[in-house]
Amino acid sequence: MEKSESIFINRELSWLDFDSRVLALAKEKTVPLGERLKFAAIFGSNMDEFFMVRVGSLYDQTLVKNNKTDNVTHMTAAEQIAAITPRVAELQAKCDKYFQHLVTALAQEGYRKVDFTKLSKQQEHFWKAYFQRELLPLLSPQIVDSRHPFPFLNNKDIYYMAQLRSKNDGVCYGIVPVSSQFERVLFIKDGEETCFAFVEELVAHYAATIFAGSSVQKQCLFRVTRNADITVDEGMMDHDIDFRDVMSDLLKKRRKLAAVRLQFWPDAPQEIVKFLREKLVVPADRCYAQTSPLDTGCLFKLAGRISGDGSHNAMFYPPAKPMQAPAGYDLYTEVRKHDVLLAYPYQSIRPFIRMLLRAAADPDVVSIKMTLYRMASDSQIVNALIAAAENGKEVVAMVELRARFDEQNNIDWSKQLEDAGCTVFYGFDDYKVHSKLTLITSRKDGKYKYLTQIGTGNYNEKTSELYTDLSFITTRQEIGEEASAVFNNMALQRLTSEADTMLVAPLRFKSVLLEEMDRQIALAMQGKPASMILKNNSINDPQIIDKISEASCAGVRVDMIVRGICCVRAGVPGRTENVHIRSLVGRYLEHSRIYCFGSGENMRIYIASGDFLTRNTERRVEVGVRVDDPAIAKKLRGILDLQLRDTVNAREMQPDGTYTKVKPAPGQPPVDSQMAMFGYFQNGFEQAAEKSAPAVKPVAKRAAAAAQPAVRARKAAALRPAKTGLLQNLFGRNKK
């Protein structure tokens, strides 16, 4: 027990520490103002997920009373919730403070927040008219009393609530949903200023007029967060039932799970708070009053509007788009000459998409197999697979429907793939398939040849411009054979237990990396240089943490770049004093996983889809690869070295588990590893083929035409005129 308490950090508290690092960027003066708005919005989104997933899961555990404990700190669910709640309150107070600073800074830039308690008569007239014309017809007020039951409240929606008194019926409550049909942020021009208003505050200001005949005694805005931690019950895995139907049913259930958090306007009346707590069964310590928006996601819209104005470029990061391959570059041909590494978002994902389209049109290609986890809603990648199927290729797609919050999108795409003639399967009952693996098989002169791609990130064009990820592409026959075995095993519900070059969780992932750590420990015990650099998103696997501690005690230098959850303390004397941990949080979301052991000629380096969380190492099918190509291995090591020199995005863990910002040495310029990566990969396409391959536009056109109906429906919904916006400025003049 003492051992665990000395070097281990609770997972949930570590998650909140990460959210704290994100929130810190909302006040960082070196970050442009518009970007600080986005970081405040990201913090709010992260907190929503934290409550829906982590707190929701802990809440479920308290109900079954099974005394299950955290696997590293041995805290019960109740103990973890008790530790979480004051930390959340502390972070929320910081968010409120930073938001007020942002509002002040925005006003100095010509963007003023509307304060509905301080309107002039002219402003009052305008806003009242707007409310009555644009909002009131769409509002759906409800009464709660002995004859009208308490309604179901949707997850993450905002509501107005009033305590009402009438002469005949006494005291009752009125609830008004602030419909998602409304634009969350309204913009108007007032002279040289742009004013912005949050629609829920506008509704609250005039809501009393809705309840004519009753007097509003007390009122407030509130928002409910519900548990979203649904799991697939083994009993539902009936092979006579389409798994998509199972997931669709679970998504419906998710919307009705228990409330786990309530957010209120500041100074919310205790009568209303008490009433809602009782109806929703939420304890007092999970009710938060806040001065920042109840849903900070609206700050994305605010930042987007400011950016769209085009006259405030200094309020945002300078434009940085992925580098495009030079004219004539053909990845499909190039990879047959040498292994290729693509790095997103520094390089474009388009060469990979064009490679899929080339394969779809190549008469020698007999099959394309791919794992799909999170795809874009208008995925060109999936459309390329559809084009391949239309061209008569065997297309096999392992679609993981259990990608949390992307389930419906995956269900839609799986149907579209099946309709196009692709073979679709869903993986394992007990293991989520998180692999990023593509296998293109060709047959020429009676021999089968493989082209294999192994990545750290999803096949998603949108996130490839926001997340840092790596894509390794090779035609090495031995890797292709191993990848083929992985696909066959997944199709037959078998785990892969044998592989040489590839990592395949859960049986050949953690064990291989532990063996690599043991080699470094043995070198250190012999007095030889020994080191490890471990970059990933999160770590909480106790077996790996113990091995890292063992390596540290043996004298191995361990550098860890862990963006998010990190359940091991660095620098603990006698335990982890040779462990150095830093987190990079900046313009892009660090998502790549690189595991490097040793240096120089003896260096062995891997990329992988899996983190060092127990869920990745033991309960998921993850795929990685040892990169033996000397040039690419050197490139990967260079990425790690650059990030270890970062003094802009880096924060370093202290022995007590806190993080401090890394600053440049006196006289040294700051190092922003993310921006420096553009220069690092500027020659990434230098070995272009002499001539481009035959045109694939007809294939691309057919692929685009295969856009799924569900995607078209969502796009149409986004254009519906039900969204209401302000088309006039404050004094009625037409908006330009």
XYZ file of C-alpha atoms in Angstrom:
736
model
C 0.000 0.000 0.000
C 2.794 2.432 0.862
C 4.432 1.656 -2.465
C 1.317 2.609 -4.407
C 0.722 5.755 -2.377
C 4.302 6.922 -2.872
C 4.468 6.963 -6.673
C 0.898 6.553 -7.936
C -1.621 9.285 -8.753
C -5.341 8.645 -8.998
C -6.579 8.543 -12.579
C -9.529 10.899 -12.087
C -7.447 13.493 -10.264
C -4.820 13.245 -12.999
C -7.539 13.842 -15.611
C -8.513 17.016 -13.733
C -4.853 18.060 -13.622
C -4.820 17.818 -17.417
C -7.993 19.901 -17.642
C -6.273 22.436 -15.412
C -3.385 22.663 -17.898
C -5.876 23.257 -20.714
C -7.682 25.912 -18.703
C -4.389 27.648 -17.908
C -4.050 28.477 -21.608
C -7.269 30.499 -21.373
C -5.369 33.039 -19.235
C -1.920 32.701 -20.848
C -1.023 36.162 -22.175
C 1.309 34.714 -24.812
C -1.682 32.914 -26.361
C -3.745 35.095 -28.753
C -7.086 36.206 -27.323
C -9.225 34.302 -29.834
C -7.328 31.110 -29.084
C -7.778 31.664 -25.362
C -11.529 31.644 -25.971
C -11.141 28.259 -27.648
C -9.137 26.825 -24.753
C -11.872 27.926 -22.333
C -14.371 26.162 -24.607
C -12.202 23.027 -24.730
C -12.002 23.023 -20.929
C -15.798 23.077 -20.725
C -16.109 20.276 -23.284
C -13.566 18.216 -21.359
C -15.477 18.713 -18.131
C -18.705 17.612 -19.794
C -17.031 14.395 -20.909
C -15.429 13.925 -17.489
C -18.816 13.969 -15.785
C -20.623 11.961 -18.453
C -17.995 9.227 -18.597
C -15.779 9.140 -15.524
C -18.117 10.459 -12.840
C -20.959 8.540 -14.470
C -18.988 5.314 -14.198
C -18.080 6.004 -10.563
C -21.708 6.807 -9.805
C -22.770 3.427 -11.220
C -20.203 1.695 -9.024
C -21.590 3.349 -5.900
C -25.034 1.984 -6.743
C -23.949 -1.662 -7.007
C -21.801 -1.366 -3.866
C -19.242 -3.884 -5.090
C -16.334 -2.116 -3.337
C -14.400 -2.040 -6.601
C -11.292 0.123 -6.238
C -9.011 2.066 -8.542
C -6.278 -0.265 -9.788
C -3.372 1.992 -8.799
C -4.450 4.038 -5.759
C -7.007 1.556 -4.392
C -9.615 4.250 -3.764
C -13.265 3.233 -3.807
C -15.710 4.948 -6.143
C -17.163 6.957 -3.265
C -13.689 8.050 -2.164
C -12.833 9.133 -5.682
C -16.035 11.164 -6.039
C -15.298 12.800 -2.686
C -11.817 13.750 -3.930
C -13.089 14.949 -7.305
C -15.819 17.344 -6.210
C -13.720 20.013 -4.441
C -11.165 19.920 -7.259
C -13.916 20.524 -9.820
C -15.242 23.435 -7.769
C -11.747 24.927 -7.699
C -11.366 24.607 -11.468
C -14.817 26.062 -12.101
C -13.967 29.090 -9.968
C -10.836 29.603 -12.070
C -12.838 29.270 -15.267
C -15.264 31.942 -14.056
C -12.384 34.271 -13.235
C -10.656 33.717 -16.579
C -13.928 34.226 -18.449
C -14.383 37.656 -16.902
C -10.844 38.533 -17.983
C -11.680 37.369 -21.503
C -14.836 39.506 -21.582
C -12.812 42.558 -20.538
C -10.135 41.865 -23.149
C -12.764 41.339 -25.869
C -14.350 44.701 -25.067
C -10.993 46.342 -25.654
C -10.943 44.724 -29.101
C -14.419 45.980 -29.989
C -16.514 42.957 -28.945
C -18.756 43.809 -26.002
C -20.927 41.338 -24.130
C -24.529 42.457 -23.689
C -25.471 42.933 -20.029
C -29.257 42.598 -19.911
C -29.384 44.211 -16.461
C -27.957 47.467 -17.861
C -29.853 48.096 -21.094
C -30.768 51.576 -22.243
C -34.383 52.233 -23.212
C -33.512 51.963 -26.873
C -31.671 48.702 -26.333
C -34.510 47.386 -24.183
C -36.980 48.127 -26.952
C -34.851 46.386 -29.546
C -34.177 43.218 -27.538
C -37.776 42.872 -26.384
C -38.974 43.132 -29.967
C -36.420 40.582 -31.064
C -37.416 38.181 -28.272
C -41.104 38.425 -29.127
C -40.545 38.077 -32.865
C -37.767 35.479 -33.105
C -37.725 33.443 -29.900
C -41.130 33.454 -28.243
C -42.906 31.568 -31.071
C -40.439 28.683 -30.689
C -40.383 28.437 -26.899
C -42.197 25.529 -25.219
C -42.904 26.484 -21.591
C -44.101 23.848 -19.144
C -45.745 24.019 -15.737
C -44.793 21.642 -12.916
C -47.451 21.185 -10.227
C -49.749 18.494 -8.878
C -51.431 18.116 -12.272
C -48.314 18.445 -14.462
C -45.431 16.031 -13.829
C -41.784 17.015 -13.841
C -40.531 16.713 -17.449
C -37.539 14.814 -18.733
C -34.557 17.150 -19.095
C -32.126 16.514 -21.924
C -28.441 16.002 -21.336
C -26.422 19.227 -21.695
C -29.422 21.377 -22.641
C -29.966 24.721 -20.913
C -33.261 25.504 -19.178
C -34.901 28.535 -17.610
C -36.833 27.846 -14.405
C -39.080 30.114 -12.378
C -40.943 29.780 -9.128
C -44.440 31.107 -9.873
C -47.309 32.308 -7.725
C -50.880 32.776 -8.901
C -53.989 33.860 -7.038
C -55.878 30.625 -7.650
C -53.225 27.876 -7.743
C -50.620 29.044 -5.269
C -46.935 28.207 -5.860
C -45.758 26.128 -8.807
C -42.765 26.006 -11.149
C -42.327 26.913 -14.782
C -39.639 25.456 -17.040
C -38.623 26.773 -20.449
C -36.160 24.769 -22.574
C -33.699 26.994 -24.391
C -34.052 25.047 -27.610
C -31.061 23.882 -29.586
C -32.827 25.433 -32.594
C -31.602 28.827 -31.440
C -28.204 30.255 -32.189
C -26.356 30.255 -28.868
C -24.584 33.544 -29.574
C -26.325 36.543 -31.156
C -24.324 39.341 -32.777
C -25.287 42.939 -33.488
C -23.465 46.079 -34.545
C -23.603 49.123 -32.299
C -21.610 51.820 -34.049
C -17.999 50.668 -34.206
C -18.596 47.906 -31.677
C -19.883 44.383 -32.201
C -22.083 43.280 -29.336
C -22.666 39.630 -28.543
C -25.373 38.115 -26.382
C -25.973 34.598 -25.103
C -29.467 33.519 -26.088
C -30.234 31.895 -22.715
C -29.627 35.234 -20.975
C -32.002 36.915 -23.417
C -34.662 34.283 -22.698
C -34.190 34.687 -18.945
C -34.509 38.473 -19.204
C -37.948 38.319 -20.828
C -39.222 34.913 -19.676
C -41.536 36.468 -17.100
C -43.737 37.631 -19.977
C -44.335 33.983 -20.897
C -46.160 33.226 -17.646
C -48.928 35.833 -17.868
C -51.288 35.626 -14.944
C -48.580 34.431 -12.568
C -45.905 36.434 -10.841
C -42.298 35.225 -11.035
C -41.036 34.931 -7.475
C -37.582 33.543 -8.231
C -35.766 32.470 -11.392
C -32.534 31.040 -12.749
C -30.891 29.239 -15.639
C -29.586 25.716 -15.201
C -28.079 22.834 -17.152
C -28.066 19.117 -16.410
C -25.312 16.644 -17.275
C -26.243 12.972 -17.480
C -24.271 9.773 -17.196
C -23.252 8.574 -20.671
C -21.153 5.578 -19.652
C -23.096 2.840 -21.397
C -21.606 -0.579 -22.035
C -22.659 -3.421 -24.287
C -24.228 -6.166 -22.225
C -22.876 -9.560 -23.205
C -26.387 -10.931 -23.235
C -27.250 -8.556 -26.045
C -24.556 -9.950 -28.316
C -27.011 -12.329 -29.946
C -25.662 -13.322 -33.342
C -29.204 -13.215 -34.747
C -29.354 -9.498 -33.969
C -27.530 -6.869 -35.997
C -25.050 -5.233 -33.622
C -25.995 -1.879 -35.123
C -29.507 -2.302 -33.729
C -28.030 -3.051 -30.307
C -25.946 0.125 -30.435
C -28.922 2.185 -31.613
C -30.927 0.978 -28.609
C -28.051 1.820 -26.279
C -27.802 5.333 -27.701
C -31.478 5.845 -26.875
C -30.857 4.622 -23.333
C -27.870 6.941 -22.933
C -30.098 9.985 -23.326
C -32.112 8.902 -20.270
C -29.384 7.929 -17.824
C -29.090 9.461 -14.368
C -28.085 13.081 -13.828
C -24.574 13.466 -12.434
C -24.140 17.259 -12.395
C -26.219 20.431 -12.193
C -24.908 23.837 -13.247
C -26.663 27.031 -12.197
C -26.625 30.738 -12.713
C -24.749 32.525 -9.929
C -26.888 33.221 -6.866
C -29.462 30.656 -7.953
C -32.415 30.636 -5.490
C -32.021 27.821 -3.002
C -35.696 26.885 -3.374
C -35.163 26.100 -7.071
C -31.837 24.361 -6.448
C -33.406 22.178 -3.764
C -36.388 21.364 -5.993
C -34.167 20.296 -8.914
C -31.793 18.338 -6.688
C -34.693 16.314 -5.326
C -36.246 15.684 -8.734
C -32.949 14.723 -10.391
C -31.345 13.089 -7.312
C -28.112 15.078 -7.506
C -26.159 15.698 -4.267
C -25.287 19.244 -3.238
C -21.573 18.820 -3.900
C -22.281 18.174 -7.588
C -24.213 21.393 -8.052
C -22.108 24.250 -9.363
C -23.016 27.925 -9.603
C -20.959 29.722 -12.239
C -20.600 33.113 -13.858
C -19.100 31.709 -17.057
C -21.546 30.319 -19.647
C -23.248 27.118 -18.519
C -22.165 25.596 -21.828
C -18.779 27.084 -22.691
C -18.955 25.405 -26.084
C -20.627 28.621 -27.259
C -17.206 30.273 -27.031
C -16.212 28.321 -30.148
C -18.971 30.178 -32.011
C -17.813 33.486 -30.585
C -14.230 32.818 -31.676
C -15.456 31.675 -35.078
C -17.423 34.887 -35.605
C -14.450 37.047 -34.651
C -12.191 35.069 -36.947
C -14.741 35.341 -39.753
C -14.748 39.129 -39.470
C -11.261 38.984 -40.968
C -9.997 42.153 -39.305
C -8.602 40.656 -36.120
C -5.910 38.286 -37.343
C -3.686 39.123 -34.384
C -6.279 37.527 -32.104
C -5.542 34.086 -33.557
C -2.600 31.852 -34.323
C -1.017 32.616 -37.693
C -2.426 30.349 -40.422
C -0.589 27.041 -40.654
C -1.962 24.550 -43.128
C -0.634 21.030 -43.760
C 2.096 20.874 -46.369
C 0.874 19.506 -49.663
C 2.877 17.009 -51.648
C 4.637 18.483 -54.706
C 3.130 18.061 -58.141
C 3.753 14.572 -59.406
C 4.149 12.976 -56.001
C 2.563 9.519 -56.006
C 2.633 7.800 -52.627
C 1.271 4.574 -54.114
C 4.375 4.292 -56.306
C 6.815 5.889 -53.873
C 6.220 3.439 -51.048
C 7.308 0.597 -53.333
C 10.774 2.186 -53.379
C 11.138 2.883 -49.657
C 9.158 3.072 -46.423
C 7.261 6.346 -45.915
C 6.348 8.288 -42.791
C 3.628 10.931 -42.865
C 3.208 13.300 -39.928
C -0.109 15.077 -39.385
C -1.024 17.939 -39.236
C 2.319 19.045 -40.634
C 1.814 17.051 -43.806
C -1.421 16.603 -45.690
C -3.456 13.409 -45.497
C -4.325 13.791 -49.187
C -1.467 11.590 -50.478
C -2.866 8.748 -48.353
C -6.371 9.289 -49.763
C -4.988 9.367 -53.298
C -3.118 6.157 -52.527
C -6.406 4.475 -51.605
C -7.995 5.741 -54.818
C -5.032 4.431 -56.842
C -5.435 1.059 -55.177
C -9.169 1.139 -55.893
C -8.405 1.541 -59.605
C -5.361 -0.753 -59.822
C -6.254 -3.996 -61.679
C -3.574 -5.862 -59.702
C -5.198 -5.072 -56.344
C -7.424 -7.869 -55.088
C -8.386 -6.580 -51.648
C -8.286 -3.602 -49.300
C -8.794 -4.103 -45.574
C -9.084 -1.327 -43.015
C -10.002 -0.773 -39.381
C -12.369 2.160 -38.880
C -12.829 3.823 -35.489
C -13.669 7.534 -35.870
C -14.387 8.799 -39.379
C -15.279 12.242 -40.636
C -18.970 12.786 -41.335
C -18.128 13.284 -45.029
C -15.222 10.845 -45.129
C -13.261 10.768 -48.379
C -11.438 7.752 -46.995
C -14.592 5.683 -46.655
C -15.725 6.878 -50.060
C -12.444 5.550 -51.478
C -13.290 2.138 -49.999
C -16.731 2.345 -51.586
C -15.100 3.149 -54.930
C -12.859 0.090 -54.557
C -15.869 -2.145 -53.928
C -17.624 -0.706 -56.974
C -14.507 -1.573 -58.992
C -14.817 -5.213 -57.946
C -12.194 -5.266 -55.215
C -12.749 -7.220 -52.032
C -13.129 -4.532 -49.378
C -13.177 -5.582 -45.739
C -13.939 -2.954 -43.088
C -13.623 -3.657 -39.385
C -15.936 -0.949 -38.030
C -15.809 -0.360 -34.295
C -19.307 0.816 -33.420
C -18.348 1.453 -29.799
C -16.333 4.621 -30.463
C -17.865 6.734 -27.712
C -19.994 9.649 -28.989
C -19.269 8.625 -32.600
C -21.506 5.560 -32.532
C -24.232 6.963 -34.777
C -21.751 8.166 -37.391
C -20.142 4.712 -37.434
C -23.530 3.021 -37.728
C -24.368 5.215 -40.714
C -21.069 4.514 -42.463
C -21.248 0.773 -41.838
C -24.625 0.670 -43.588
C -23.270 2.656 -46.508
C -20.273 0.328 -46.819
C -22.507 -2.726 -46.816
C -24.782 -1.188 -49.431
C -21.732 -0.702 -51.662
C -20.810 -4.381 -51.391
C -18.104 -4.159 -48.737
C -17.706 -6.850 -46.088
C -18.300 -5.244 -42.696
C -17.694 -6.821 -39.305
C -17.642 -5.368 -35.818
C -14.777 -7.041 -34.041
C -14.871 -8.639 -30.614
C -17.536 -8.947 -27.966
C -15.064 -8.247 -25.156
C -12.376 -6.118 -26.818
C -12.799 -2.752 -28.490
C -10.789 -2.525 -31.719
C -8.807 0.720 -31.532
C -6.223 -0.238 -34.181
C -5.300 2.007 -37.119
C -4.402 -0.546 -39.764
C -4.758 -0.718 -43.554
C -3.724 -3.630 -45.781
C -3.737 -3.487 -49.585
C -3.110 -6.855 -51.244
C -2.026 -7.166 -54.885
C -1.531 -10.218 -57.058
C 0.968 -10.068 -59.900
C 2.763 -12.866 -61.727
C 1.073 -15.339 -59.405
C 2.508 -13.744 -56.255
C 0.767 -11.770 -53.517
C 2.284 -8.459 -52.435
C 1.281 -6.283 -49.503
C 1.145 -2.562 -48.847
C 0.602 -1.895 -45.144
C -0.192 1.294 -43.288
C 0.025 1.494 -39.487
C -0.916 4.713 -37.737
C -1.315 6.386 -34.376
C -4.493 8.291 -35.274
C -7.892 7.803 -36.834
C -8.693 7.783 -40.536
C -10.276 11.197 -40.232
C -9.537 14.105 -42.544
C -10.850 16.662 -40.033
C -8.774 15.596 -37.041
C -5.700 15.114 -39.216
C -5.473 18.919 -39.262
C -5.894 19.242 -35.481
C -4.137 16.222 -33.929
C -0.467 15.330 -34.189
C -0.313 11.791 -35.555
C 2.001 9.497 -37.487
C 1.317 7.204 -40.422
C 3.907 4.569 -41.349
C 3.511 2.987 -44.795
C 5.558 0.064 -46.081
C 5.592 -2.721 -48.661
C 7.773 -4.976 -46.519
C 6.421 -8.456 -47.031
C 6.948 -9.632 -43.437
C 4.912 -6.721 -42.042
C 2.172 -7.334 -44.611
C 1.978 -10.985 -43.633
C 1.644 -10.059 -39.965
C -1.037 -7.474 -40.785
C -2.899 -10.085 -42.849
C -2.851 -12.441 -39.874
C -4.200 -9.666 -37.625
C -7.165 -9.053 -39.947
C -7.895 -12.770 -40.255
C -7.790 -13.199 -36.505
C -10.143 -10.263 -35.940
C -12.605 -11.659 -38.475
C -12.562 -15.004 -36.643
C -12.833 -13.449 -33.158
C -9.275 -14.515 -32.315
C -6.617 -12.460 -30.590
C -3.213 -12.263 -32.237
C -0.599 -13.964 -30.069
C 2.347 -14.109 -32.452
C 4.096 -11.232 -34.225
C 7.679 -10.138 -34.695
C 7.763 -6.608 -36.066
C 4.234 -5.590 -35.112
C 2.765 -4.849 -31.704
C -0.738 -6.272 -31.284
C -2.623 -5.795 -28.019
C -3.654 -7.355 -25.811
C -1.273 -10.347 -26.168
C 1.736 -8.880 -28.016
C 1.811 -5.244 -26.970
C 2.601 -4.697 -23.318
C 4.745 -7.821 -23.140
C 6.999 -6.640 -25.983
C 7.461 -3.177 -24.489
C 8.207 -4.635 -21.056
C 10.875 -6.791 -22.697
C 12.386 -3.675 -24.248
C 12.429 -2.024 -20.819
C 14.123 -5.094 -19.354
C 16.890 -4.796 -21.963
C 17.550 -1.226 -20.902
C 17.540 -2.253 -17.239
C 20.092 -4.985 -18.011
C 22.326 -2.476 -19.801
C 22.162 -0.075 -16.866
C 23.020 -2.881 -14.438
C 26.127 -3.524 -16.554
C 27.138 0.109 -16.307
C 26.287 0.810 -19.959
C 24.253 3.748 -21.296
C 20.518 3.046 -21.008
C 17.538 5.245 -21.725
C 13.857 5.261 -22.662
C 11.634 7.946 -24.161
C 7.936 7.155 -23.901
C 5.445 9.477 -25.613
C 1.719 8.871 -25.399
C -1.571 10.356 -24.289
C -2.032 8.607 -20.959
C -0.586 6.053 -18.555
C -2.144 4.184 -15.645
C -1.152 0.530 -16.194
C 0.360 -0.478 -12.805
C 2.583 -3.158 -14.342
C 4.184 -0.676 -16.712
C 4.510 1.927 -13.956
C 6.264 -0.601 -11.717
C 8.646 -1.451 -14.555
C 9.382 2.253 -15.127
C 10.164 2.571 -11.426
C 12.413 -0.490 -11.625
C 14.239 1.045 -14.584
C 14.711 4.301 -12.716
C 16.163 2.486 -9.716
C 18.552 0.628 -12.020
C 19.852 3.929 -13.380
C 17.948 4.093 -16.664
C 17.072 7.629 -17.677
C 13.350 7.678 -18.450
C 11.860 10.642 -20.293
C 8.093 10.611 -20.630
C 5.958 12.921 -22.742
C 2.412 12.324 -21.486
C -0.226 14.797 -22.617
C -3.144 13.752 -20.419
C -3.656 11.254 -17.616
C -0.401 10.346 -15.872
C -0.707 8.119 -12.811
C 3.003 7.951 -11.935
C 4.946 10.603 -10.051
C 8.297 11.738 -11.349
C 11.349 12.435 -9.238
C 10.344 10.492 -6.119
C 13.640 9.667 -4.302
C 14.492 5.997 -4.418
C 11.588 5.212 -6.715
C 11.380 7.450 -9.785
C 14.246 9.888 -9.352
C 15.479 9.159 -12.900
C 12.001 9.648 -14.374
C 11.279 12.989 -16.042
C 7.691 13.706 -17.135
C 6.379 16.553 -19.213
C 3.019 17.363 -20.787
C 2.645 19.283 -24.043
C -0.589 21.242 -24.425
C -0.683 23.737 -27.258
C -2.116 24.659 -30.624
C -2.474 21.022 -31.696
C -3.630 18.055 -29.657
C -0.645 15.751 -29.143
C -1.948 12.323 -30.115
C 0.953 10.270 -31.494
C 2.455 7.383 -29.535
C 6.208 6.792 -29.879
C 8.161 4.350 -27.717
C 11.951 4.624 -27.974
C 14.484 2.374 -26.217
C 18.204 3.133 -26.237
C 20.029 5.391 -28.642
C 22.431 5.321 -31.571
C 22.861 2.078 -33.474
C 21.176 0.053 -30.727
C 18.026 2.183 -30.650
C 14.700 0.407 -31.143
C 11.673 2.598 -31.761
C 7.954 1.897 -32.158
C 4.826 3.813 -33.086
C 1.410 2.544 -31.986
C -2.288 3.259 -31.667
C -2.291 2.346 -27.977
C -1.473 4.264 -24.807
C -0.257 2.848 -21.504
C -3.757 2.769 -20.023
C -4.889 -0.637 -18.815
C -7.838 -0.413 -21.189
C -5.383 -0.144 -24.116
C -2.930 -2.775 -22.988
C -5.438 -5.387 -21.799
C -8.935 -4.649 -23.124
C -8.413 -3.335 -26.646
C -7.007 -4.562 -29.913
C -4.215 -2.068 -30.570
C -1.610 -2.207 -33.307
C 1.911 -0.798 -33.481
C 5.105 -1.475 -35.395
C 8.827 -1.438 -34.786
C 10.308 0.986 -37.294
C 13.520 -0.537 -38.629
C 14.082 1.861 -41.528
C 17.126 3.885 -40.334
C 16.032 7.182 -41.890
C 12.514 7.024 -40.452
C 13.754 5.806 -37.062
C 16.086 8.810 -36.959
C 13.187 11.064 -37.920
C 11.061 9.703 -35.077
C 13.860 10.177 -32.573
C 14.232 13.740 -33.801
C 10.569 14.393 -33.012
C 11.103 13.216 -29.449
C 14.296 15.238 -28.993
C 12.560 18.364 -30.275
C 9.651 17.913 -27.890
C 12.014 17.396 -24.984
C 13.441 20.844 -25.766
C 10.029 22.545 -25.926
C 9.751 25.671 -23.766
C 6.429 26.998 -25.093
C 3.898 24.160 -24.741
C 5.648 22.078 -22.068
C 4.886 21.749 -18.392
C 7.020 19.511 -16.220
C 5.796 17.322 -13.389
C 7.228 17.904 -9.919
C 7.670 15.168 -7.268
C 4.394 16.215 -5.611
C 2.521 15.594 -8.876
C 1.985 19.253 -9.782
C 3.158 20.742 -13.075
C 5.236 23.865 -13.672
C 5.689 25.674 -16.965
C 9.021 25.012 -18.656
C 10.840 28.251 -19.419
C 13.770 28.891 -21.775
C 17.218 29.095 -20.251
C 18.496 32.668 -19.826
C 19.499 34.076 -23.185
C 17.909 31.225 -25.123
C 14.975 31.721 -27.518
C 11.743 29.819 -26.760
C 11.256 26.491 -28.556
C 7.782 25.728 -29.861
C 8.094 22.100 -30.956
C 4.728 22.114 -32.719
C 5.553 25.053 -34.977
C 9.123 23.836 -35.445
C 7.728 20.579 -36.783
C 6.625 22.314 -39.976
C 10.256 23.048 -40.742
C 11.300 19.599 -39.562
C 9.045 17.975 -42.168
C 9.444 20.529 -44.941
C 11.358 17.986 -47.028
C 8.975 15.179 -46.191
C 7.996 14.603 -49.809
C 11.465 15.057 -51.243
C 11.642 11.665 -52.938
C 8.765 12.240 -55.330
C 8.237 10.007 -58.315
C 9.282 11.395 -61.665
C 5.772 11.394 -63.092
C 2.374 11.294 -61.556
C 0.311 8.164 -61.899
C -2.674 7.829 -64.226
C -5.523 10.108 -63.351
C -8.000 8.785 -60.807
C -10.611 11.516 -61.117
C -13.327 9.152 -62.421
C -12.852 6.962 -59.360
C -12.861 9.943 -57.058
C -16.033 11.213 -58.720
C -17.803 7.892 -58.184
C -16.644 7.848 -54.585
C -17.985 11.315 -53.965
C -21.314 10.341 -55.522
C -21.601 7.555 -52.977
C -22.128 10.021 -50.123
C -24.373 8.368 -47.599
C -27.993 9.524 -47.099
C -27.442 10.049 -43.374
C -24.659 12.532 -44.076
C -26.823 14.401 -46.566
C -29.624 14.490 -44.018
C -27.362 15.970 -41.366
C -26.102 18.610 -43.781
C -29.665 19.486 -44.741
C -30.605 19.784 -41.091
C -27.783 22.243 -40.575
C -29.285 24.504 -43.256
C -32.835 24.538 -41.939
C -34.194 28.039 -41.357
C -35.277 27.104 -37.809
C -31.942 28.472 -36.635
C -32.642 32.053 -35.799
C -30.086 34.803 -36.087
C -30.117 38.560 -35.775
C -30.154 40.171 -39.208
C -30.306 43.745 -37.971
C -28.072 45.800 -35.780
C -29.121 47.368 -32.531
C -30.850 50.324 -34.125
C -32.574 48.483 -36.944
C -30.109 49.179 -39.763
C -29.522 46.365 -42.224
C -26.539 44.183 -41.543
C -23.863 44.265 -44.226
